[in-house]
PDB file of C-alpha atoms in Angstrom:
ATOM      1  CA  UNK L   1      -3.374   0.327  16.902  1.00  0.00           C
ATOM      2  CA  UNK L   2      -0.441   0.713  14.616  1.00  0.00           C
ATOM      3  CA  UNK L   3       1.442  -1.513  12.051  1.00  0.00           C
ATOM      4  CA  UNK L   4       4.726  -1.097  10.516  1.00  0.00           C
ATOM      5  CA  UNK L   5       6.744  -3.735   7.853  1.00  0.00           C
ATOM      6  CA  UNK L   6       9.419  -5.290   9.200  1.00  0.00           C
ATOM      7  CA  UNK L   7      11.953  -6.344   6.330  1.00  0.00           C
ATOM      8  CA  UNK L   8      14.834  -7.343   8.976  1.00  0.00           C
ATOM      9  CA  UNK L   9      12.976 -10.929   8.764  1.00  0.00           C
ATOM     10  CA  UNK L  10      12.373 -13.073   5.562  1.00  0.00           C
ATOM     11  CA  UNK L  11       9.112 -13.351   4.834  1.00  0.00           C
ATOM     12  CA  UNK L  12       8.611 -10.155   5.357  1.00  0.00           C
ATOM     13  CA  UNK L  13       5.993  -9.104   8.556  1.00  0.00           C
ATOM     14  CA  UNK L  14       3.613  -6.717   9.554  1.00  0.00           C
ATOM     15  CA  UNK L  15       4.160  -6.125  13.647  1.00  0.00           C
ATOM     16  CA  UNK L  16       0.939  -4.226  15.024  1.00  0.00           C
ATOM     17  CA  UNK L  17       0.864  -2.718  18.244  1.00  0.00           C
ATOM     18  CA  UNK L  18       4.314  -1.391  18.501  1.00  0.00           C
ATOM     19  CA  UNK L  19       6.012  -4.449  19.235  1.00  0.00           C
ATOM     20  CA  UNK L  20       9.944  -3.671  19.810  1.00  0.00           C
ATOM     21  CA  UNK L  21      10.447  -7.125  18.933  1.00  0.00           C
ATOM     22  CA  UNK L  22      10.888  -8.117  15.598  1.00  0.00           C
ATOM     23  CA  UNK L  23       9.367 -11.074  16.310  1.00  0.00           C
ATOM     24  CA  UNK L  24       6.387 -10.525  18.533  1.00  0.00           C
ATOM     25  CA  UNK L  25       3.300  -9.964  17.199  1.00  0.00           C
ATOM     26  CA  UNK L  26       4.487 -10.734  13.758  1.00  0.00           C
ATOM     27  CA  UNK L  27       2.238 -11.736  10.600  1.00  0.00           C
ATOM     28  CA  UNK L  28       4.335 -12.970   7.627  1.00  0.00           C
ATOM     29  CA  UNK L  29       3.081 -11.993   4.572  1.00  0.00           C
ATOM     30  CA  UNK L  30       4.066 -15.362   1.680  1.00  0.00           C
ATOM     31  CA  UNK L  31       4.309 -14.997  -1.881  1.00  0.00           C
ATOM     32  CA  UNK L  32       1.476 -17.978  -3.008  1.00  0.00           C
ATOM     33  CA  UNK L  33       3.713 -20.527  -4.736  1.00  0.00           C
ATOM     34  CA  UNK L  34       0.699 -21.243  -7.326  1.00  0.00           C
ATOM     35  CA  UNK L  35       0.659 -17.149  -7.807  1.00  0.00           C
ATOM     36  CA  UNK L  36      -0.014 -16.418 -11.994  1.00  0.00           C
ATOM     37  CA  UNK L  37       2.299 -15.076 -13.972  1.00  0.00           C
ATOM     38  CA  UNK L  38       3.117 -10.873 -13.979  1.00  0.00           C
ATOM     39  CA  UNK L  39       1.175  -9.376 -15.924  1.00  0.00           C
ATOM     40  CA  UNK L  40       1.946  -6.155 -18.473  1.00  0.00           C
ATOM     41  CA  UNK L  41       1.679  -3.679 -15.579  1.00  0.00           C
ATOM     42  CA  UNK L  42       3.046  -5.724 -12.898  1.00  0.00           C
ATOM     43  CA  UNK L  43      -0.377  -5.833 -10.691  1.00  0.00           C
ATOM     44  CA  UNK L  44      -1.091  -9.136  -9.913  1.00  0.00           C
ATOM     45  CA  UNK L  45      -0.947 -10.010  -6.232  1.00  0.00           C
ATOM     46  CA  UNK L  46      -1.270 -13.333  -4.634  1.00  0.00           C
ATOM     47  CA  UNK L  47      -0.059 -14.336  -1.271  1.00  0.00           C
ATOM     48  CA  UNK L  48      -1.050 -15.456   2.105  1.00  0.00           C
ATOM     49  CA  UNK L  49      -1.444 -13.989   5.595  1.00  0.00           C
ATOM     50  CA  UNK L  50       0.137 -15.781   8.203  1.00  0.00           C
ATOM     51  CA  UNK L  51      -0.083 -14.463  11.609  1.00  0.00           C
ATOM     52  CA  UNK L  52       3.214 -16.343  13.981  1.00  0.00           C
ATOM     53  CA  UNK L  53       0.275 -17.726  16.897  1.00  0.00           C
ATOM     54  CA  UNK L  54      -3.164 -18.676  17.126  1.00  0.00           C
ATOM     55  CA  UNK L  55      -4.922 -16.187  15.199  1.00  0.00           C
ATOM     56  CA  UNK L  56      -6.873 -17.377  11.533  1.00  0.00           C
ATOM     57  CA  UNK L  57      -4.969 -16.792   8.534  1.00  0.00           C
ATOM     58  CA  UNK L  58      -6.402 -15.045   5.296  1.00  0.00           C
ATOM     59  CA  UNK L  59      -5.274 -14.915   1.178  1.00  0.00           C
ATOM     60  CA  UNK L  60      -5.374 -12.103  -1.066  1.00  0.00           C
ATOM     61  CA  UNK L  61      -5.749 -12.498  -4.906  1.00  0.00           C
ATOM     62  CA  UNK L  62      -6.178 -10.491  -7.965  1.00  0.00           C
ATOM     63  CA  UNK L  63      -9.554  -9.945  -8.991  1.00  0.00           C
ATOM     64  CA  UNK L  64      -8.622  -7.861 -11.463  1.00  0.00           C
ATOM     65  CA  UNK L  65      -5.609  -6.422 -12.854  1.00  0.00           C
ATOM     66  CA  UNK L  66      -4.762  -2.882 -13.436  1.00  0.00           C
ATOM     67  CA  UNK L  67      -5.375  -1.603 -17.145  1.00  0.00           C
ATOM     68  CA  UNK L  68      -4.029   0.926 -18.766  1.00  0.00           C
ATOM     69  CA  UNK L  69      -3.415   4.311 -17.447  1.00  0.00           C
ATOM     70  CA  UNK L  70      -5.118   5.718 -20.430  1.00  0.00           C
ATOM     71  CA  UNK L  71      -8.037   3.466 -19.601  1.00  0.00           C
ATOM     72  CA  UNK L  72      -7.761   4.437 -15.759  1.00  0.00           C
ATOM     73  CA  UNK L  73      -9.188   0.866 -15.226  1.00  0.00           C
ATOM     74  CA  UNK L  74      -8.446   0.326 -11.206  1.00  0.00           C
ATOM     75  CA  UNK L  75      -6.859  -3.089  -9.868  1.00  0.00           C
ATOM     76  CA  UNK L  76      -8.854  -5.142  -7.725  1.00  0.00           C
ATOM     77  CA  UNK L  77      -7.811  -7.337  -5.040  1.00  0.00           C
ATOM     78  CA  UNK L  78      -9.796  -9.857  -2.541  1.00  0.00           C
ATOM     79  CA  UNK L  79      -8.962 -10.857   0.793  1.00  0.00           C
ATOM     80  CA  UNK L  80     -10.252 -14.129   2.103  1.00  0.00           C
ATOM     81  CA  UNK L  81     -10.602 -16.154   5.377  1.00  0.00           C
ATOM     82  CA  UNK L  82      -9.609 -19.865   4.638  1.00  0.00           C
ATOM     83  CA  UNK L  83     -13.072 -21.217   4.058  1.00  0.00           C
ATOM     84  CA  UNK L  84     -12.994 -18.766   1.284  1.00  0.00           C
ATOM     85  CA  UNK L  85     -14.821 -15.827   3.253  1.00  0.00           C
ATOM     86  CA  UNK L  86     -14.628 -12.375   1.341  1.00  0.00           C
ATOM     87  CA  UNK L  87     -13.404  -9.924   4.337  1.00  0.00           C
ATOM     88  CA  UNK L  88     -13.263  -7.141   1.858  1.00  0.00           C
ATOM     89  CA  UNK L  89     -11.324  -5.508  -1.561  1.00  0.00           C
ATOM     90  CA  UNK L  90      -9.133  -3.279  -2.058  1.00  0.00           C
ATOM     91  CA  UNK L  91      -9.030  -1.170  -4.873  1.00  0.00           C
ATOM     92  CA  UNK L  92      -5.927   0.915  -6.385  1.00  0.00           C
ATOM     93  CA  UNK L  93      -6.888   3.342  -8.577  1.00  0.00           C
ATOM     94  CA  UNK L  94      -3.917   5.290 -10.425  1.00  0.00           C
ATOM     95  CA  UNK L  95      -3.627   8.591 -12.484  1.00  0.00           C
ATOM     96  CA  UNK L  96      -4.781   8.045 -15.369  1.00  0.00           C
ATOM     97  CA  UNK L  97      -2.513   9.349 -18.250  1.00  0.00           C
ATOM     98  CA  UNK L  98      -1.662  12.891 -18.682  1.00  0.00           C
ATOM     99  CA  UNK L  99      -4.341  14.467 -16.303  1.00  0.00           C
ATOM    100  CA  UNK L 100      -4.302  15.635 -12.552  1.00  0.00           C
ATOM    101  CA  UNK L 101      -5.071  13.307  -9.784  1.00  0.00           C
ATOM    102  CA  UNK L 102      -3.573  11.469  -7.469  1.00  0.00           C
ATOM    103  CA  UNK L 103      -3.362   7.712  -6.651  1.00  0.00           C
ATOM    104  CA  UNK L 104      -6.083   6.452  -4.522  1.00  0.00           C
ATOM    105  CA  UNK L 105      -6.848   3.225  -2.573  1.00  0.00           C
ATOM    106  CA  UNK L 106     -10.251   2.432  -1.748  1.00  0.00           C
ATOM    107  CA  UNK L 107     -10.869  -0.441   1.153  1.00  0.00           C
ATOM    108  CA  UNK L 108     -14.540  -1.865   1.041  1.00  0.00           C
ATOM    109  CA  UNK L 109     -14.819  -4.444   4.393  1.00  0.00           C
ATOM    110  CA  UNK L 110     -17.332  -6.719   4.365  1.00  0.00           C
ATOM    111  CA  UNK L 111     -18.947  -5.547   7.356  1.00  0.00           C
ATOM    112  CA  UNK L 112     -17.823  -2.403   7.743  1.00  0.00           C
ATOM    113  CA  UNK L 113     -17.884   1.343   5.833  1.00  0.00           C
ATOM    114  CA  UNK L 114     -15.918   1.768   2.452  1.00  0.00           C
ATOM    115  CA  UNK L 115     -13.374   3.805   2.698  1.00  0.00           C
ATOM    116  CA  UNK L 116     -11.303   6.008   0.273  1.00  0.00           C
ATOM    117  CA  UNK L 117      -7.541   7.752   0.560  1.00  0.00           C
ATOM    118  CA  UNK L 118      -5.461   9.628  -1.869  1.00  0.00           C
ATOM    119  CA  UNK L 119      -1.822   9.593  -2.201  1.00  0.00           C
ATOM    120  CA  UNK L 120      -0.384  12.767  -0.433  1.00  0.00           C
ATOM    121  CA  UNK L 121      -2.614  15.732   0.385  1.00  0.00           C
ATOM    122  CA  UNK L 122      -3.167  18.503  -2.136  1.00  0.00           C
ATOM    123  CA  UNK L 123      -0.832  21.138  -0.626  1.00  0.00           C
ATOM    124  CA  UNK L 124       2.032  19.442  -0.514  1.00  0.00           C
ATOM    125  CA  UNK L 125       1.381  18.041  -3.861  1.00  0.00           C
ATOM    126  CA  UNK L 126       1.085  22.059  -5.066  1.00  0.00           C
ATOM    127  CA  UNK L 127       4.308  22.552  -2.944  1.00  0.00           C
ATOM    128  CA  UNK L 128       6.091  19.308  -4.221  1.00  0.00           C
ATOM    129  CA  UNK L 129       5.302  20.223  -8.048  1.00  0.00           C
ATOM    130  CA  UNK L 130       7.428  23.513  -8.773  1.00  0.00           C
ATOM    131  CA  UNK L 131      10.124  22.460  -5.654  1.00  0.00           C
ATOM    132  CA  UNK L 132      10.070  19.272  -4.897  1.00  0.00           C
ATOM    133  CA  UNK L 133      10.321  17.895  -8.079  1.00  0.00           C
ATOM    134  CA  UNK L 134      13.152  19.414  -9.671  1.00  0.00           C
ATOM    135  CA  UNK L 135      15.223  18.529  -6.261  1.00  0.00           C
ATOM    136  CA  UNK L 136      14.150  15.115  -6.461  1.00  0.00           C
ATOM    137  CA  UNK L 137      15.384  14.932  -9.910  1.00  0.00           C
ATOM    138  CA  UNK L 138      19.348  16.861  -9.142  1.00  0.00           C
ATOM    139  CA  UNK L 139      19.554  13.878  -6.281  1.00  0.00           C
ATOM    140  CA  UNK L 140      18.280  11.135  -8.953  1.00  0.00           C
ATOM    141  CA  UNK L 141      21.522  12.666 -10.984  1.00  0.00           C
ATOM    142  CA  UNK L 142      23.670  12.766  -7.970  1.00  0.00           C
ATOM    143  CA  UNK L 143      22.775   9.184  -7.334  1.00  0.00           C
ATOM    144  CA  UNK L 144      23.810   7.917 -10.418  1.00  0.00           C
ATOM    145  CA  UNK L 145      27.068   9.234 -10.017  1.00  0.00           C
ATOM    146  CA  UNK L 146      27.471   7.898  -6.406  1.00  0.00           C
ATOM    147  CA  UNK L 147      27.545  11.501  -4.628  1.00  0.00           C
ATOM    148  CA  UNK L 148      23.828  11.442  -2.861  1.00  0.00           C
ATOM    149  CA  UNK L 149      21.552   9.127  -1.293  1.00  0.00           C
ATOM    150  CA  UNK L 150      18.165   9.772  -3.713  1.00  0.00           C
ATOM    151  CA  UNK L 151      16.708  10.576  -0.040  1.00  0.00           C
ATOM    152  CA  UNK L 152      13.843  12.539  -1.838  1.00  0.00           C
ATOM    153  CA  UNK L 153      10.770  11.858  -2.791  1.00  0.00           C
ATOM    154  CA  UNK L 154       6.662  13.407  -3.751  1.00  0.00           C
ATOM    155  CA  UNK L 155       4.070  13.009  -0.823  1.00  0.00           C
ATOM    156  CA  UNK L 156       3.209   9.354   0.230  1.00  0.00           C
ATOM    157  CA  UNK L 157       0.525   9.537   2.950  1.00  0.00           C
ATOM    158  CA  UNK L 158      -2.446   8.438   3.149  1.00  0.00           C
ATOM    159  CA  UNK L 159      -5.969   9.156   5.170  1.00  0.00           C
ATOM    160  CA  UNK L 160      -8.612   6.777   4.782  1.00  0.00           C
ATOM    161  CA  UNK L 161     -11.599   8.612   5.154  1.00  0.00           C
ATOM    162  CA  UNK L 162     -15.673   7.376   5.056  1.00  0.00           C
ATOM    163  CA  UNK L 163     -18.770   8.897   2.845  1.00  0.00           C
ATOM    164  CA  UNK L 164     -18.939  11.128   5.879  1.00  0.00           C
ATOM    165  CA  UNK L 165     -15.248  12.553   6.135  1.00  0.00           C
ATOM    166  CA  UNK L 166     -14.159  10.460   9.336  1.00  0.00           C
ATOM    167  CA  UNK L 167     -10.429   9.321   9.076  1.00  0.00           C
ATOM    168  CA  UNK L 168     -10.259   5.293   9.761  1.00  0.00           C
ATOM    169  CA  UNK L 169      -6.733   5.055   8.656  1.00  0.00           C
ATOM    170  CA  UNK L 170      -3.461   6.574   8.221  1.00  0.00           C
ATOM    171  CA  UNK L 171      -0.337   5.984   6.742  1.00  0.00           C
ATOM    172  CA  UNK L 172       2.479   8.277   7.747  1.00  0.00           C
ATOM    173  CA  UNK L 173       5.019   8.471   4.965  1.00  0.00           C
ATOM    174  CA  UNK L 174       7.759   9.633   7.239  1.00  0.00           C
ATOM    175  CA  UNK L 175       7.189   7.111  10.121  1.00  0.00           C
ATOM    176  CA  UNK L 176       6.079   4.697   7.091  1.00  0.00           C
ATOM    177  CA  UNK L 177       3.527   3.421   9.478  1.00  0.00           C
ATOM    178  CA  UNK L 178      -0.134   2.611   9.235  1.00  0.00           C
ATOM    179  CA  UNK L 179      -2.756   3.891  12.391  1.00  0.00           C
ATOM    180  CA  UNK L 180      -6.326   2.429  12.714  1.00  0.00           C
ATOM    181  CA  UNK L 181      -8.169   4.967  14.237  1.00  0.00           C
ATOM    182  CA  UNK L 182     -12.156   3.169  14.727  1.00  0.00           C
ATOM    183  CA  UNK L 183     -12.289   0.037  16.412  1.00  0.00           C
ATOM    184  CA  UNK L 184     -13.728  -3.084  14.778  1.00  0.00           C
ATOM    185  CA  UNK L 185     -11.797  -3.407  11.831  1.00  0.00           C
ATOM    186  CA  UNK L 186     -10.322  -6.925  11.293  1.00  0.00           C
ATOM    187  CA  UNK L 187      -6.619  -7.093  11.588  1.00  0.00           C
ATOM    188  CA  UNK L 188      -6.299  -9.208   8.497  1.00  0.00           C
ATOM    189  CA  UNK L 189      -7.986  -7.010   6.192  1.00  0.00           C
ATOM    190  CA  UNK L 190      -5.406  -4.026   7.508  1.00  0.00           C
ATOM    191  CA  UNK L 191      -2.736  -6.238   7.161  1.00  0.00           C
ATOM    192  CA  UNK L 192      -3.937  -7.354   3.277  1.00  0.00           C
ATOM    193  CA  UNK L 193      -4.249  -3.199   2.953  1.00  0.00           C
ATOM    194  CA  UNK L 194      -0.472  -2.742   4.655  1.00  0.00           C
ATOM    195  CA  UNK L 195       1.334  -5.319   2.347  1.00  0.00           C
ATOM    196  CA  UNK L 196      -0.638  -4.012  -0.672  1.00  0.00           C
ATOM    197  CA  UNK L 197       0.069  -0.582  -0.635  1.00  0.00           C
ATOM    198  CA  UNK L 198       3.766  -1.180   0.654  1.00  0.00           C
ATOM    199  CA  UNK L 199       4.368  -3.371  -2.692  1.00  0.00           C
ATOM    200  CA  UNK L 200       3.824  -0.677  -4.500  1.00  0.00           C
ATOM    201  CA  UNK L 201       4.997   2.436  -2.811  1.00  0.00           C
ATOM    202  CA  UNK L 202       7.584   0.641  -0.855  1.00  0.00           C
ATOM    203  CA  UNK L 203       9.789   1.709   1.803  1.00  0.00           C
ATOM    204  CA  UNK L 204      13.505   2.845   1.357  1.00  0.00           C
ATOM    205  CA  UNK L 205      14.554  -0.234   3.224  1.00  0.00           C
ATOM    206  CA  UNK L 206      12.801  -2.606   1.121  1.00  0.00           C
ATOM    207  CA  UNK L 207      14.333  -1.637  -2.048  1.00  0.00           C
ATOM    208  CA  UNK L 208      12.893   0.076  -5.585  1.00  0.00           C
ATOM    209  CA  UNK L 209      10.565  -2.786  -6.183  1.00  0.00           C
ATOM    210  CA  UNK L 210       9.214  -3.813  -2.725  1.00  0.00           C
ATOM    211  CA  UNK L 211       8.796  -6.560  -0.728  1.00  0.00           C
ATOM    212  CA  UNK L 212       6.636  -8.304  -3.317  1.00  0.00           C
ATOM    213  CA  UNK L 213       9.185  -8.068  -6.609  1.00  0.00           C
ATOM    214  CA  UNK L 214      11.733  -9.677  -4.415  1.00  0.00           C
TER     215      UNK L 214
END
């Protein structure tokens, strides 16, 4: 099974299964209108899951914030079913301050096997460091001064992986699409995981700050 954003449509959806139409398949993903305030790092999540036919809908909130990046404190978020249900958390976890690492998101199901998955794998990240990042930077310049696109960018996929190593999940940074690879997982929970992780490493056609910022 495989999802993808769709930001041709306002709300924004998640289409699984490789619907060609935009409107197929679609689950909007709703800013709560009773969502609190942003906080200091910009972390707090709140909005509803609401699939276009039959199927339940489901709520994520912010259990807890992101701290610092000194602190390295991770930000939590719940999904729910409407009775109030927890179908899991997700967890982002960022670099903390002026030490190695990478980003990682951690999805713990409520029926199901935690899993864990890191930001870009390690050898593009040594690849990306000494090339890729002083590229990125001359098309940041040539941006600014209207002569390139900004096309560039450090390693964004992602493999959800178990205790035991086995891959559950995938985002592929260039297709910016997200492949279960188990069965059982519920589609909401994915869904929660998709508009998550796109709100904060967003795709090109959804702007700098994502779907969620605006």
């Amino acid at each position: 099974m495989t999802y993808e954003m769709r930001y041709a449509v306002f709300p924004p959806a998640v289409v699984s299964g490789g619907e060609q139409d935009e409107q197929g398949g679609a689950v909007r993903l709703c800013r709560d209108a009773d969502a609190p305030a942003p906080d200091r790092y910009r972390s707090v999540r709140a909005f509803h899951i609401v699939p276009d036919g039959q199927a339940p809908p489901a709520r994520v909130t912010t259990e807890r914030p992101l701290g610092p990046r000194v602190s390295g404190h991770p930000a939590v978020y719940r999904v729910e079913d409407p009775s109030g249900m927890l179908l899991g958390r997700i967890t982002l976890r960022r670099r903390r301050l002026l030490r190695f690492g990478r980003t990682r998101w951690t999805v713990e199901s409520a029926v199901g096997p935690a899993l864990r998955g890191y930001r870009g794998r390690l050898v593009w990240w040594a690849l990306w460091w000494p090339a890729g990042l002083p590229v990125s930077l001359l098309w940041g310049i040539t941006s600014l001064l209207g002569e390139g696109d900004g096309g560039f960018g450090p390693p964004r996929r992602v493999i959800w992986r178990d205790g035991a190593g086995r891959a559950h999940l995938v985002f592929r940074g260039l297709a910016d699409d997200y492949r279960v690879l188990t069965p059982g997982w519920d589609p909401r929970l994915v869904t929660a995981l998709v508009g998550l992780h796109q709100s904060f490493d967003p795709s090109d056609r959804a702007g700098a700050l994502g779907w969620y910022e605006t």
